[in-house]
């Protein structure tokens, strides 16, 4: 596996604030790698360190095997799609896209032809003469993408590129970005705070919290076996089973996470499956979410479990209702003990 | 009025007026804009029109009275060599002052907009504005003292053993003179000093509006700092520089005090207007002279618009 980007013990402090706190990780060549985390978790700082807008306080960063220490942004083989696009307001779309070639001294005719190609790649072929101010948010986003890709970077950095778009457009762009990345075969490093986006697009993702990486892995690994309490709560919904309880039920010596859709609800008369853990409780809330239905079940010890089931066709007798006494069952293998980072 | 029987008379009227204005936004707008539009339309544009009208009259050579008949002869008078000299002299000075002000103001404005923060920024603002708090006349006379032959500048030059340099500058035919205080160089320095704040502030405001990430985007795409400056910062600061130059250029075109205090006996447009409407009593020619800066500014703004200076507005 070729390494595109390597962080080695990278720290970035702003005064007392540890924006990036001793990070070591690698991103493979051609990978779609997401940095997921709440705002202020250090993901954007990492991106800025990579782009060269900021320097690490300590540690070092390698891009394609070369140290990036002292290398200014304009000499790095990476390009950035900015969160608010950062299009040049005094240039029209085609000149914006061709900017990277212009500063390299490429002849005007050549660079405009190339910019045209890039614009058709992002499906904006006929808007070259417009000014950025005349475009919609989604169109600006595409121009920013085309502009960043024209230099054929080996690594593309994307800083919450879809953050300002509405839901439908965002979903369309997610599919398009993913397709683009597969076709071009370049490394995408994608910063987002949207866990669904990170799960659906990434080959691997890193979950950031307070300047550190809580967990790094494929979307499936992160979702199925969250390593820490933070990851279990930030990525998807999760039930936290306290350690003493987890020990009694399944012999684990740590807090455990249990995904709500791994729990079955059944009427008390029904027989559980072989080896299942069964706890009795009362349904206190039912919320319909379209494809899924979310139930809150209060157990006898006062603890609440969240249970998500596929919504059934119609409200039959087996449909759980508020006030109903139920048994919640799950298998031991669905419980994942959580660690703490350091 | 009895208490508790609903709103009092005054309150009722106020309520009705509010409702009326709320229901008729156009009426509200008219009330709001009426007084300033009257001022602008009647007092300001009206007097400008009266001035223009005067310039199409002429003066009777014998009686010295204004002949109120339409004629272009007063404008023709402007093209006499002596008057044309005045115009060329004034426009050259205004151009030189404007260019120099832009060059000097830019780094200051850039520092204020990009680097200065908190107290330093407040201090910079204060330093730029402070000269405007004191009288214009006092400042010009102070400069006369600074530039005079026995003034502080000559003294400093003397101490630095740079007399040869000052003499060399003063011996240059047009811009030199017997001393700095009676030369075009001295006048240029004073104009530059007096109008500089009017150039710094608009450029600073323009630079302030340029998002920092545009510079990052430029560097990210491979532009070296010099290229980022030429292709991103300068074009975006240009409208500010044009706004500033409108001030420096037009103020220099119209000023009559500085040329009178610091400078030779050669006239500038402002002085010509002053003399013709005053001692000479030739109001039509004074009016015609006044039209010159208006036309020059019109041409200047048209060129600036062509260059795209107002695209970002």
XYZ file of C-alpha atoms in Angstrom:
655
model
C 0.000 0.000 0.000
C 1.397 3.380 -1.029
C 1.114 6.107 1.545
C -0.251 9.459 0.384
C -0.143 11.341 3.669
C 1.551 10.521 6.947
C 1.139 12.419 10.221
C 3.782 11.652 12.794
C 3.218 12.924 16.367
C 1.761 16.156 15.004
C 0.749 18.815 17.512
C -0.678 22.257 16.892
C -1.254 24.460 19.926
C -2.863 27.877 19.875
C -1.652 29.249 23.166
C -3.114 26.917 25.770
C -5.540 25.310 23.347
C -4.432 21.976 21.939
C -6.167 22.109 18.572
C -4.273 19.066 17.360
C -2.812 16.871 20.040
C -0.148 14.351 19.085
C -1.682 12.766 16.015
C -0.145 9.852 14.160
C -1.950 8.314 11.207
C -1.586 7.466 7.546
C -3.768 7.873 4.511
C -3.301 5.456 1.623
C -2.896 6.599 -1.964
C -6.254 6.750 -3.759
C -8.226 6.490 -0.551
C -11.364 8.426 0.349
C -10.454 9.373 3.904
C -12.822 11.361 6.117
C -12.109 13.307 9.245
C -15.301 13.310 11.263
C -15.856 15.274 14.441
C -17.751 18.088 16.103
C -16.659 21.681 15.495
C -13.454 22.524 17.313
C -12.257 18.925 17.311
C -9.158 19.698 15.249
C -10.149 18.243 11.891
C -9.990 21.524 9.989
C -6.685 22.378 11.647
C -5.315 19.073 10.331
C -6.455 20.019 6.854
C -4.815 23.433 7.118
C -1.576 21.823 8.259
C -1.729 19.586 5.202
C -2.461 22.453 2.823
C 0.400 24.454 4.341
C -1.646 27.400 5.640
C -0.486 26.576 9.129
C 2.595 24.922 10.609
C 2.604 22.179 13.276
C 3.940 23.152 16.696
C 5.797 19.859 16.722
C 5.882 16.583 14.818
C 6.048 16.231 11.084
C 3.852 15.622 8.075
C 4.855 13.737 4.950
C 3.049 14.053 1.648
C 3.934 11.272 -0.789
C 7.033 10.427 1.168
C 8.421 13.975 1.207
C 8.465 16.032 4.353
C 6.285 19.097 4.125
C 8.308 21.037 6.653
C 8.983 24.545 5.380
C 7.173 23.861 2.098
C 4.801 26.747 1.327
C 1.253 26.026 0.066
C 2.134 26.999 -3.498
C 4.769 24.293 -3.696
C 2.634 21.463 -2.315
C 1.043 18.870 -4.549
C -2.305 19.225 -2.782
C -5.311 21.415 -3.534
C -8.177 22.508 -1.360
C -11.913 22.910 -1.765
C -12.803 25.566 0.787
C -15.846 25.495 3.005
C -17.211 28.781 1.645
C -15.632 28.083 -1.769
C -13.306 31.141 -1.723
C -13.963 31.912 -5.390
C -12.315 35.065 -6.724
C -15.153 37.598 -6.997
C -13.391 39.734 -9.615
C -12.978 36.911 -12.113
C -15.569 35.022 -14.083
C -16.046 31.291 -13.640
C -13.688 30.170 -16.381
C -10.861 32.414 -15.114
C -11.436 31.134 -11.606
C -11.068 27.561 -12.815
C -8.058 28.396 -14.984
C -6.305 30.304 -12.155
C -4.046 27.395 -11.167
C -2.779 27.124 -14.744
C -2.461 30.874 -15.190
C -0.072 31.260 -12.275
C 1.991 28.429 -13.746
C 2.305 30.448 -16.949
C 0.232 28.170 -19.181
C -0.815 29.925 -22.415
C -4.270 31.500 -22.332
C -5.828 29.402 -25.093
C -4.532 26.170 -23.580
C -5.635 26.946 -20.059
C -9.102 28.084 -21.104
C -9.591 24.875 -23.084
C -8.505 22.895 -20.050
C -10.796 24.913 -17.763
C -13.666 24.160 -20.138
C -12.928 20.453 -19.765
C -12.957 20.782 -15.992
C -16.251 22.658 -16.102
C -17.881 19.925 -18.147
C -16.464 17.376 -15.713
C -18.496 19.075 -12.957
C -21.418 19.626 -15.362
C -21.163 23.410 -15.560
C -20.067 23.579 -19.197
C -22.085 26.637 -20.181
C -21.565 28.909 -17.182
C -17.968 29.950 -17.827
C -18.755 33.601 -18.507
C -20.693 34.185 -15.285
C -19.359 35.806 -12.152
C -19.356 33.729 -8.934
C -21.958 36.097 -7.450
C -24.392 35.047 -10.188
C -24.248 31.350 -9.267
C -26.244 29.294 -6.816
C -24.562 27.640 -3.838
C -24.434 24.267 -5.560
C -22.912 25.761 -8.701
C -20.257 27.634 -6.728
C -19.384 24.397 -5.019
C -18.790 22.766 -8.404
C -16.669 25.681 -9.599
C -14.548 25.376 -6.448
C -14.141 21.669 -7.170
C -13.186 22.233 -10.807
C -10.707 24.924 -9.790
C -9.052 22.642 -7.243
C -8.843 19.725 -9.691
C -7.327 21.585 -12.643
C -3.812 21.295 -11.243
C -4.284 17.507 -11.076
C -3.342 17.261 -7.401
C -2.487 13.843 -6.024
C -4.308 14.715 -2.836
C -7.497 16.775 -2.732
C -8.492 18.362 0.560
C -12.168 19.109 1.089
C -13.239 21.246 4.040
C -16.932 20.589 4.678
C -17.590 21.242 1.004
C -21.284 20.410 1.182
C -21.995 22.146 4.489
C -23.846 25.104 2.966
C -26.080 23.099 0.622
C -29.600 21.931 1.325
C -30.296 18.272 1.986
C -31.339 17.048 -1.463
C -28.512 18.820 -3.253
C -26.083 17.569 -0.639
C -27.097 13.963 -1.227
C -26.705 14.356 -4.997
C -23.283 15.947 -4.554
C -22.195 13.156 -2.215
C -22.843 10.599 -4.936
C -21.114 12.750 -7.528
C -18.067 13.445 -5.387
C -17.672 9.748 -4.650
C -17.948 8.871 -8.344
C -15.450 11.580 -9.252
C -12.991 10.297 -6.698
C -13.273 6.718 -8.013
C -12.828 7.817 -11.621
C -9.883 10.148 -10.998
C -8.238 7.790 -8.533
C -6.826 10.602 -6.404
C -6.732 10.710 -2.632
C -9.600 12.653 -1.073
C -9.246 13.925 2.467
C -12.683 15.013 3.492
C -13.559 17.009 6.586
C -17.140 16.812 7.803
C -19.219 16.915 10.942
C -21.999 14.936 9.290
C -21.663 11.317 10.372
C -23.978 9.982 7.666
C -21.877 11.706 5.020
C -18.682 10.248 6.472
C -20.143 6.745 6.744
C -21.618 6.652 3.261
C -18.689 8.140 1.320
C -15.483 7.084 3.010
C -13.160 4.165 2.518
C -11.877 4.901 5.999
C -12.637 7.582 8.516
C -11.104 9.043 11.634
C -13.340 10.251 14.441
C -11.914 13.420 16.000
C -12.572 14.736 19.467
C -10.701 17.501 21.303
C -7.709 17.429 19.000
C -7.305 13.667 19.118
C -8.427 10.754 17.021
C -10.810 8.551 18.993
C -10.980 5.815 16.413
C -9.878 5.167 12.887
C -11.308 2.486 10.616
C -13.725 1.592 7.861
C -17.276 2.918 8.215
C -18.477 -0.596 9.104
C -15.855 -1.041 11.806
C -16.583 2.349 13.291
C -20.309 1.771 13.303
C -20.363 -1.880 14.403
C -17.609 -1.781 16.972
C -17.209 1.759 18.277
C -14.075 1.853 20.364
C -14.938 4.632 22.772
C -17.955 6.157 24.428
C -17.547 9.276 22.285
C -17.554 7.327 19.024
C -20.553 5.246 20.115
C -22.528 8.425 20.768
C -21.264 10.586 17.902
C -21.607 8.026 15.133
C -25.198 6.830 15.032
C -27.429 6.124 18.011
C -26.167 3.932 20.771
C -27.267 2.468 24.097
C -24.615 2.655 26.781
C -24.613 -0.322 29.135
C -22.746 0.593 32.344
C -19.849 -1.672 33.281
C -21.361 -3.376 36.364
C -24.497 -4.159 34.421
C -22.526 -5.380 31.414
C -20.586 -7.691 33.709
C -23.727 -9.243 35.157
C -25.342 -9.709 31.762
C -22.394 -10.788 29.652
C -19.228 -10.823 31.712
C -17.649 -7.658 30.229
C -15.499 -5.531 32.515
C -16.172 -2.236 30.802
C -19.000 0.000 29.641
C -20.552 -1.471 26.533
C -22.317 0.010 23.534
C -25.348 -1.633 22.031
C -26.805 -0.413 18.736
C -30.580 0.171 18.988
C -31.365 -1.814 15.850
C -29.653 -4.918 17.282
C -32.341 -5.198 19.968
C -35.561 -7.117 19.307
C -38.771 -6.311 21.096
C -41.232 -9.115 21.821
C -44.254 -9.749 23.929
C -43.428 -11.413 27.282
C -45.094 -14.712 26.225
C -42.718 -15.196 23.274
C -39.702 -17.471 23.749
C -36.251 -15.833 23.321
C -33.716 -17.385 20.969
C -30.894 -19.564 22.209
C -28.322 -17.601 24.262
C -30.121 -14.261 24.047
C -30.090 -11.747 26.841
C -33.651 -10.856 27.828
C -34.762 -7.899 29.916
C -38.326 -6.909 30.721
C -39.579 -3.330 30.515
C -42.313 -0.941 29.473
C -42.581 1.051 26.250
C -42.653 4.725 27.255
C -42.338 6.386 23.835
C -42.770 5.431 20.170
C -41.535 7.721 17.388
C -42.231 6.970 13.742
C -39.294 7.869 11.429
C -40.542 6.551 8.112
C -38.593 3.389 7.345
C -37.716 2.912 11.020
C -39.611 3.282 14.250
C -37.833 4.319 17.419
C -38.981 3.012 20.798
C -37.951 4.027 24.264
C -38.193 1.160 26.701
C -37.897 1.731 30.420
C -36.367 -1.269 32.124
C -37.218 -2.473 35.626
C -34.043 -0.949 37.060
C -35.086 2.454 35.755
C -32.622 2.549 32.845
C -33.924 3.469 29.387
C -33.080 1.527 26.225
C -33.553 2.897 22.721
C -34.767 0.261 20.285
C -35.090 0.830 16.555
C -37.164 -1.549 14.471
C -38.195 -1.579 10.844
C -41.609 0.058 10.603
C -44.199 -2.596 9.862
C -46.708 -2.265 7.028
C -49.660 -1.459 9.222
C -50.267 -1.159 12.930
C -50.905 -4.853 13.668
C -51.258 -6.488 17.068
C -47.497 -7.027 17.324
C -46.867 -3.255 17.019
C -45.438 -1.888 20.232
C -47.511 0.859 21.812
C -46.839 3.198 24.676
C -47.532 1.481 27.993
C -47.069 -2.031 26.582
C -45.008 -4.493 28.596
C -42.283 -5.990 26.419
C -39.139 -8.061 26.516
C -36.005 -6.568 24.976
C -33.634 -9.241 23.653
C -30.183 -9.140 22.065
C -27.260 -11.417 21.704
C -24.050 -11.012 23.671
C -22.021 -10.472 20.475
C -23.903 -7.219 19.813
C -22.417 -5.666 22.947
C -19.083 -3.949 22.404
C -16.912 -3.021 25.357
C -15.694 0.591 25.132
C -12.189 1.712 25.891
C -10.849 5.136 26.726
C -8.184 6.808 24.685
C -5.290 7.092 27.094
C -60.251 62.482 29.793
C -61.240 59.925 32.331
C -58.768 57.358 33.442
C -59.370 53.858 32.133
C -61.574 54.990 29.256
C -59.093 53.869 26.614
C -56.077 55.671 25.245
C -55.778 59.409 25.764
C -56.176 61.811 22.854
C -52.436 62.221 22.226
C -51.816 58.526 22.347
C -54.721 57.934 20.002
C -53.340 60.327 17.409
C -49.896 58.784 17.686
C -51.422 55.366 17.185
C -53.354 56.525 14.130
C -50.267 58.137 12.630
C -48.265 54.939 13.164
C -51.002 52.879 11.558
C -51.270 55.274 8.635
C -47.514 55.203 8.028
C -47.437 51.434 8.410
C -50.242 51.018 5.895
C -48.646 53.443 3.404
C -44.919 52.741 3.237
C -44.551 55.103 0.280
C -45.840 58.008 2.324
C -43.381 57.133 5.054
C -40.536 57.023 2.546
C -41.568 60.395 1.137
C -41.564 61.969 4.589
C -38.203 60.411 5.345
C -36.486 61.365 2.097
C -38.234 64.670 1.468
C -35.940 67.029 3.406
C -32.626 65.547 2.181
C -33.905 65.395 -1.406
C -34.998 69.015 -1.185
C -31.542 69.919 0.045
C -29.798 67.909 -2.653
C -32.179 68.950 -5.421
C -32.758 72.624 -4.731
C -29.855 73.891 -2.697
C -27.055 71.716 -4.024
C -27.944 70.923 -7.633
C -29.724 74.262 -7.955
C -26.637 76.257 -7.116
C -24.551 74.028 -9.363
C -26.971 74.772 -12.185
C -26.837 78.496 -11.469
C -23.075 78.257 -11.676
C -23.222 76.450 -15.012
C -25.583 79.110 -16.301
C -23.144 81.871 -15.317
C -20.410 80.267 -17.368
C -22.447 80.772 -20.543
C -22.616 84.520 -19.960
C -19.799 86.901 -20.713
C -18.406 90.116 -19.315
C -18.536 93.454 -21.057
C -14.973 94.631 -21.637
C -15.883 98.273 -21.167
C -18.391 98.407 -18.362
C -17.176 95.315 -16.521
C -20.770 94.180 -16.157
C -22.071 90.687 -16.840
C -23.918 90.422 -20.155
C -26.747 87.979 -19.680
C -26.782 86.490 -23.158
C -25.880 82.982 -24.155
C -22.339 82.788 -25.506
C -19.437 80.348 -25.617
C -16.864 83.120 -25.652
C -16.069 82.640 -21.953
C -15.205 79.006 -22.605
C -13.081 80.075 -25.563
C -11.191 82.292 -23.130
C -10.195 79.187 -21.187
C -8.115 78.100 -24.161
C -5.936 81.201 -24.111
C -2.354 80.082 -23.376
C -2.269 81.660 -19.903
C -5.486 79.971 -18.816
C -4.599 76.671 -20.475
C -1.331 76.753 -18.501
C -3.297 77.036 -15.278
C -5.395 74.002 -16.179
C -2.444 71.862 -17.256
C -0.491 72.877 -14.145
C -3.374 71.979 -11.821
C -4.184 68.665 -13.494
C -0.502 67.649 -13.470
C -0.233 68.455 -9.782
C -3.461 66.565 -9.014
C -2.229 63.540 -10.952
C 1.164 63.523 -9.242
C -0.402 63.911 -5.804
C -2.928 61.142 -6.480
C -0.329 58.658 -7.736
C 2.046 59.368 -4.862
C -0.779 59.149 -2.323
C -1.854 55.757 -3.684
C 1.703 54.418 -3.515
C 2.267 55.652 0.035
C -1.228 54.798 1.300
C -1.281 51.211 0.082
C 1.261 49.677 2.488
C -0.238 51.582 5.415
C -3.759 50.484 4.484
C -2.556 46.929 3.912
C -0.936 46.786 7.316
C -4.053 48.235 8.965
C -6.369 45.777 7.254
C -4.302 42.597 7.429
C -1.985 42.746 10.415
C -3.006 45.397 12.933
C -5.317 44.062 15.641
C -6.926 45.493 18.759
C -5.100 48.444 20.276
C -2.612 48.740 17.449
C -5.456 49.022 14.966
C -7.188 51.690 17.055
C -3.890 53.548 17.263
C -3.437 53.357 13.488
C -6.921 54.760 12.904
C -6.195 57.548 15.340
C -2.855 58.318 13.722
C -4.452 58.539 10.283
C -7.381 60.664 11.429
C -5.604 62.870 13.957
C -4.383 65.484 11.449
C -8.016 66.028 10.414
C -8.841 67.220 13.917
C -6.734 70.343 13.613
C -7.350 73.290 11.328
C -6.370 72.905 7.740
C -4.929 76.417 7.661
C -2.761 75.820 10.703
C -1.366 72.671 9.166
C -0.584 74.367 5.875
C 1.158 77.267 7.621
C 3.137 74.813 9.745
C 4.325 73.205 6.556
C 5.381 76.578 5.239
C 7.552 76.961 8.313
C 8.922 73.442 7.962
C 9.786 73.970 4.294
C 11.063 77.545 4.549
C 14.669 78.379 3.773
C 15.477 78.814 7.459
C 13.014 76.080 8.420
C 13.462 72.845 10.274
C 13.838 70.746 7.143
C 16.786 72.801 5.888
C 18.304 72.546 9.339
C 17.987 68.719 9.347
C 19.355 68.528 5.810
C 22.238 70.710 6.853
C 23.023 68.536 9.896
C 22.963 65.446 7.708
C 25.326 67.168 5.236
C 22.803 66.613 2.468
C 22.722 70.235 1.280
C 23.984 69.178 -2.116
C 20.927 66.926 -2.555
C 18.440 69.649 -1.615
C 20.219 72.132 -3.874
C 20.167 69.636 -6.706
C 16.414 69.150 -6.329
C 15.773 72.894 -6.115
C 17.846 73.555 -9.205
C 15.678 71.317 -11.389
C 13.876 73.694 -13.718
C 10.142 73.163 -13.172
C 9.802 71.478 -9.791
C 12.563 73.515 -8.125
C 12.713 77.091 -6.891
C 14.482 79.371 -4.444
C 13.358 77.235 -1.500
C 11.044 74.297 -0.881
C 8.348 76.598 0.490
C 8.031 78.387 -2.823
C 8.387 75.465 -5.224
C 6.138 72.871 -6.812
C 8.006 70.183 -4.856
C 7.027 71.824 -1.585
C 3.433 72.256 -2.737
C 3.349 68.624 -3.782
C 4.569 67.536 -0.345
C 1.921 69.595 1.410
C -0.897 68.367 -0.844
C 0.286 64.811 -0.291
C 0.284 65.281 3.466
C -3.120 66.973 3.586
C -4.991 64.460 1.402
C -3.275 61.222 2.440
C -5.964 60.148 4.987
C -8.559 60.337 2.215
C -6.575 57.759 0.271
C -5.655 55.466 3.169
C -9.159 54.956 4.534
C -10.949 53.807 1.347
C -8.105 51.427 0.425
C -8.105 50.064 3.955
C -11.873 49.541 3.798
C -11.542 47.721 0.474
C -8.767 45.460 1.771
C -10.723 44.780 4.931
C -13.513 43.323 2.819
C -11.215 40.833 1.059
C -11.687 37.487 2.821
C -8.406 36.013 4.028
C -9.199 32.668 2.460
C -8.987 34.167 -1.033
C -5.285 34.578 -0.431
C -5.064 31.053 0.885
C -6.968 29.792 -2.141
C -4.562 31.620 -4.414
C -1.497 30.161 -2.697
C -3.148 26.749 -2.659
C -3.527 26.884 -6.442
C 0.180 27.522 -6.831
C 0.441 31.314 -6.869
C 3.580 32.763 -5.329
C 3.039 35.727 -2.974
C 3.887 38.189 -5.747
C 1.315 36.604 -8.038
C -1.324 36.567 -5.297
C -0.648 40.248 -4.776
C -0.952 41.114 -8.465
C -3.874 38.872 -9.344
C -5.989 38.909 -6.194
C -5.122 41.621 -3.678
C -4.459 44.496 -6.065
C -7.584 44.017 -8.228
C -9.748 43.785 -5.121
C -8.148 46.875 -3.557
C -8.474 48.813 -6.816
C -12.022 50.120 -6.186
C -10.769 51.493 -2.864
C -7.848 53.206 -4.562
C -10.204 54.712 -7.136
C -12.513 55.961 -4.385
C -9.499 57.468 -2.616
C -8.177 58.992 -5.811
C -11.529 60.692 -6.419
C -10.933 62.532 -3.156
C -7.270 63.354 -3.660
C -7.706 64.262 -7.317
C -10.785 66.456 -6.976
C -9.628 68.112 -3.763
C -6.302 69.013 -5.353
C -8.059 70.292 -8.469
C -10.207 72.664 -6.451
C -7.872 73.789 -3.678
C -6.789 77.451 -3.644
C -5.205 77.787 -0.223
C -2.168 75.547 -0.510
C -1.011 77.021 -3.869
C -1.341 80.449 -2.335
C 0.585 79.728 0.859
C 3.130 77.226 -0.386
C 4.178 77.884 -3.942
C 5.150 80.469 -6.465
C 2.962 83.176 -7.976
C 1.834 80.828 -10.729
C -1.904 80.255 -10.466
C -3.878 77.061 -9.958
C -7.526 76.559 -10.928
C -8.805 77.271 -7.433
C -6.853 80.505 -7.258
C -8.047 81.513 -10.708
C -11.657 81.043 -9.603
C -10.962 82.988 -6.432
C -9.389 85.897 -8.259
C -11.880 86.089 -11.124
C -14.966 86.073 -8.955
C -13.429 88.400 -6.389
C -11.073 91.189 -7.339
C -11.589 90.873 -11.097
C -15.348 90.543 -10.805
C -15.425 88.211 -13.805
C -18.026 85.739 -12.527
C -18.556 84.056 -15.939
C -14.867 83.164 -16.302
C -14.730 81.983 -12.670
C -17.729 79.763 -13.390
C -16.107 78.429 -16.554
C -12.970 77.586 -14.573
C -15.103 75.720 -12.061
C -16.612 73.628 -14.814
C -13.143 72.326 -15.743
C -12.696 70.099 -12.634
C -16.267 68.839 -13.069
C -15.552 67.746 -16.641
C -12.177 66.274 -15.724
C -13.740 64.285 -12.883
C -16.468 63.085 -15.259
C -13.848 61.820 -17.697
C -11.851 60.315 -14.847
C -14.834 58.406 -13.447
C -15.744 57.130 -16.909
C -12.250 55.741 -17.379
C -12.329 54.222 -13.886
C -15.637 52.550 -14.694
C -14.208 51.192 -17.940
C -11.312 49.725 -15.955
C -13.827 47.900 -13.782
C -13.209 49.888 -10.625
C -16.862 49.780 -9.625
C -17.576 46.147 -10.542
C -17.185 45.040 -6.961
C -19.619 47.637 -5.587
